[in-house]
Short mmCIF file of C-alpha atoms and ligand atoms in Angstrom, two decimals:
data_model
loop_
_atom_site.label_atom_id
_atom_site.label_comp_id
_atom_site.label_asym_id
_atom_site.label_seq_id
_atom_site.Cartn_x
_atom_site.Cartn_y
_atom_site.Cartn_z
CA MET A 144 -9.01 9.08 8.02
CA VAL A 145 -9.26 5.54 7.86
CA ASN A 146 -9.66 5.45 11.33
CA ASP A 147 -12.40 7.64 11.71
CA LEU A 148 -14.39 5.96 8.78
CA LEU A 149 -13.67 2.64 10.97
CA ILE A 150 -14.47 4.00 14.17
CA LYS A 151 -18.07 5.38 12.68
CA HIS A 152 -18.99 2.34 10.74
CA PHE A 153 -17.62 -0.21 12.78
CA PRO A 154 -17.54 0.95 16.08
CA ASP A 155 -17.88 -2.38 18.05
CA ILE A 156 -15.02 -4.21 16.47
CA VAL A 157 -12.38 -1.11 16.38
CA ASP A 158 -13.55 -1.22 20.39
CA ILE A 159 -11.23 -2.17 22.79
CA LYS A 160 -13.05 -4.38 24.84
CA PHE A 161 -14.12 -6.51 21.80
CA THR A 162 -10.70 -7.11 20.89
CA ALA A 163 -9.81 -7.83 24.61
CA ASN A 164 -13.14 -10.09 24.73
CA MET A 165 -12.29 -11.97 21.36
CA GLU A 166 -8.69 -12.42 22.76
CA GLU A 167 -10.46 -14.35 25.97
CA GLU A 168 -13.06 -16.20 23.51
CA LEU A 169 -9.92 -17.37 21.39
CA ASP A 170 -8.13 -19.17 24.01
CA GLU A 171 -10.82 -20.34 24.99
CA VAL A 172 -11.11 -21.96 21.88
CA ALA A 173 -7.55 -23.18 21.95
CA ASN A 174 -8.43 -24.53 25.47
CA GLU A 175 -10.99 -26.42 23.45
CA ASN A 176 -13.73 -25.17 26.53
CA ARG A 177 -15.47 -23.77 23.58
CA ASP A 178 -16.98 -24.26 20.00
CA TRP A 179 -15.57 -22.13 17.75
CA VAL A 180 -18.29 -22.26 14.99
CA GLY A 181 -20.54 -20.53 18.09
CA VAL A 182 -17.36 -18.02 18.46
CA VAL A 183 -16.95 -17.02 14.93
CA GLN A 184 -20.79 -16.86 14.14
CA ASP A 185 -21.44 -14.42 16.94
CA PHE A 186 -19.07 -12.57 15.36
CA TYR A 187 -19.40 -12.47 11.83
CA THR A 188 -23.50 -12.29 11.55
CA PRO A 189 -23.43 -8.60 13.26
CA PHE A 190 -19.92 -8.19 10.85
CA GLU A 191 -21.79 -9.33 7.62
CA LYS A 192 -24.60 -6.52 8.80
CA SER A 193 -22.34 -3.66 9.47
CA LEU A 194 -20.10 -4.36 6.44
CA GLN A 195 -23.11 -4.35 4.52
CA ASP A 196 -24.31 -1.31 5.87
CA ALA A 197 -20.71 0.55 4.94
CA SER A 198 -20.47 -0.68 1.60
CA LEU A 199 -23.48 1.23 1.34
CA LEU A 200 -23.32 4.50 3.32
CA MET A 201 -19.52 5.04 3.89
CA GLU A 202 -18.96 8.08 2.64
CA LYS A 203 -16.42 8.08 -0.89
CA VAL A 204 -13.16 10.04 0.63
CA LYS A 205 -10.64 11.70 -1.48
CA LEU A 206 -6.95 11.48 0.17
CA ALA A 207 -5.88 15.06 0.34
CA GLU A 208 -3.16 16.30 -1.90
CA GLU A 209 0.00 17.65 -0.92
CA ILE A 210 1.17 21.01 -2.62
CA THR A 211 5.08 20.65 -3.35
CA GLU A 212 6.99 24.03 -4.05
CA GLU A 213 7.57 22.58 -7.78
CA ILE A 214 5.76 24.14 -10.65
CA CYS A 215 3.66 23.07 -13.40
CA PRO A 216 6.08 23.62 -17.01
CA ASP A 217 2.55 24.02 -18.78
CA CYS A 218 0.58 26.67 -16.97
CA GLY A 219 2.45 27.62 -13.58
CA LYS A 220 0.09 26.24 -11.02
CA PRO A 221 2.05 24.33 -8.28
CA LEU A 222 2.41 20.32 -8.20
CA VAL A 223 0.48 18.11 -6.42
CA ILE A 224 1.64 14.73 -4.90
CA LYS A 225 -0.82 12.33 -6.07
CA THR A 226 -1.26 8.41 -4.66
CA GLY A 227 -2.41 6.44 -7.96
CA ARG A 228 -2.55 2.88 -8.77
CA TYR A 229 1.04 2.59 -9.06
CA GLY A 230 2.42 5.11 -6.22
CA LYS A 231 3.16 8.13 -5.81
CA PHE A 232 2.93 10.65 -8.82
CA LEU A 233 3.28 14.51 -9.03
CA ALA A 234 0.17 16.22 -11.09
CA CYS A 235 -0.47 19.79 -11.86
CA SER A 236 -3.19 21.44 -9.54
CA GLY A 237 -4.79 22.88 -12.49
CA TYR A 238 -6.07 19.15 -13.66
CA PRO A 239 -8.28 18.63 -15.10
CA GLY A 240 -7.77 22.00 -16.80
CA CYS A 241 -4.41 20.81 -17.14
CA LYS A 242 -3.10 17.35 -17.39
CA TYR A 243 0.57 17.40 -16.62
CA THR A 244 2.09 14.59 -14.40
CA LYS A 245 5.54 13.23 -13.96
CA PRO A 246 7.49 10.97 -11.99
CA TYR A 247 7.64 11.49 -8.40
CA GLN A 248 11.12 11.75 -7.24
CA VAL A 249 12.70 12.37 -4.12
CA LYS A 250 15.88 14.75 -3.55
CA ILE A 251 18.35 13.16 -1.70
CA GLY A 252 21.20 16.41 -1.24
CA VAL A 253 24.11 14.82 -3.74
CA ASN A 254 24.36 16.49 -7.00
CA CYS A 255 24.75 14.59 -10.39
CA PRO A 256 28.82 13.81 -11.21
CA GLN A 257 28.08 14.21 -14.82
CA CYS A 258 26.26 17.60 -14.84
CA GLY A 259 25.81 18.93 -11.58
CA SER A 260 21.98 18.94 -11.04
CA GLU A 261 20.45 17.22 -8.44
CA LEU A 262 20.17 13.46 -8.08
CA VAL A 263 16.73 11.79 -7.22
CA GLU A 264 15.53 8.52 -5.63
CA ARG A 265 13.25 6.62 -8.07
CA LEU A 266 11.73 3.68 -8.70
CA SER A 267 12.57 1.36 -11.68
CA LYS A 268 9.34 -0.27 -13.65
CA LYS A 269 9.78 -3.25 -11.69
CA LYS A 270 9.88 -1.08 -8.61
CA ARG A 271 13.21 -1.37 -7.91
CA VAL A 272 14.86 1.82 -6.15
CA PHE A 273 17.37 3.44 -8.37
CA TYR A 274 19.34 6.97 -8.36
CA GLY A 275 19.31 9.04 -11.40
CA CYS A 276 19.82 12.75 -12.66
CA SER A 277 16.89 15.25 -11.88
CA ASN A 278 18.11 16.37 -15.94
CA TYR A 279 16.89 12.97 -17.23
CA PRO A 280 16.75 12.52 -20.21
CA ASP A 281 19.08 14.98 -21.28
CA CYS A 282 21.31 13.36 -18.50
CA GLN A 283 21.33 9.57 -18.11
CA PHE A 284 23.72 8.97 -14.82
CA ALA A 285 21.79 6.22 -13.05
CA THR A 286 23.53 4.38 -10.05
CA ASN A 287 21.87 1.10 -8.07
CA PHE A 288 23.81 2.48 -5.13
CA ARG A 289 22.95 5.22 -2.83
CA PRO A 290 25.14 7.96 -3.65
CA LEU A 291 26.73 9.52 -0.49
CA PRO A 292 27.29 13.22 0.37
CA GLN A 293 31.09 13.13 0.54
CA PRO A 294 33.40 13.19 -2.35
CA CYS A 295 36.33 10.25 -3.10
CA PRO A 296 39.15 10.88 -1.17
CA ASN A 297 41.34 9.25 -3.98
CA CYS A 298 39.38 11.34 -7.50
CA SER A 299 36.73 12.93 -5.67
CA GLY A 300 34.41 11.34 -7.88
CA LEU A 301 30.82 9.89 -6.59
CA LEU A 302 30.92 7.76 -3.67
CA THR A 303 28.06 5.06 -3.10
CA LEU A 304 27.25 2.99 -0.33
CA TYR A 305 28.15 -0.39 -1.26
CA ARG A 306 26.66 -2.96 0.87
CA GLY A 307 25.78 -0.96 3.78
CA LYS A 308 28.95 -0.58 5.34
CA LEU A 309 31.31 0.37 2.25
CA ALA A 310 31.86 3.47 0.16
CA LYS A 311 32.62 2.42 -3.17
CA CYS A 312 33.42 5.07 -5.74
CA THR A 313 31.90 5.20 -9.35
CA LYS A 314 34.64 7.09 -11.12
CA CYS A 315 38.34 5.20 -9.93
CA ASN A 316 38.04 1.86 -7.92
CA TYR A 317 38.47 3.31 -4.49
CA LYS A 318 36.39 1.19 -1.75
CA GLY A 319 36.28 1.97 1.83
CA LYS A 320 35.37 1.96 5.41
CA LEU A 321 32.54 4.32 5.07
CA GLN A 322 33.31 7.32 7.44
CA GLN A 323 30.20 8.38 10.00
CA ASP A 324 30.56 12.45 10.49
ZN1 ZN B 690 -0.39 22.95 -15.52
ZN1 ZN B 691 23.25 14.54 -14.61
ZN1 ZN B 692 37.40 8.02 -6.91
#
C-alpha cells in the first residue's frame, strides 16, 4: 500500500533511473568533480513541490484489519487485529458500537504448567517480550524465557530456552543441552 502511494505521488524518486543517476552524481561529489549544493538543489526543488502536493492530495488510507478466530465476549462478533501507537492489539469488529479491546497475544503451542491453559507471548509495559498464561489474571504464571514444547526429562515440568542453546526447567534444577528434533 505504501509502495502504491509512493509510486503515485513520487514517481520520479521511486524510479530506478533516479536512484542510479543519484548514485552517479553522489560519486562525482565524493570525487570532488561536482558541487554538492547544485546536486542537492536539483533534487530538492522538485522534491519539495512533490512533498507539498502529496501532503494535500494523498488520500488518507486505513490499514486493512485482520480478522481473527477469537470472538468478542461482550457481543459475539469476531475480534480484529488493529495497529495502534503502542503496537498491535485486538478490538471488536463491532466498533464503534462495541468498544471491547484486549492485548494482542501470540500463542506459542505450549501449555501453562500451572493451569493447563495456553501460554502466550506478550509484551511488557517496557516492550520486552515475556511469556504468560492466557488465563491471566486468574493464573499468574509468567516467564521471561521462551517455553519449550518438550517436558523436563527429570520432573516433566516446563522447560524454557536459556541462553539460546540450553533447556532449563522451571520446576527442578535441570539444565541441559537443547534437544533438537
Ligand atoms: Zn464486541
Ligand atoms: Zn496458567
Ligand atoms: Zn524439571
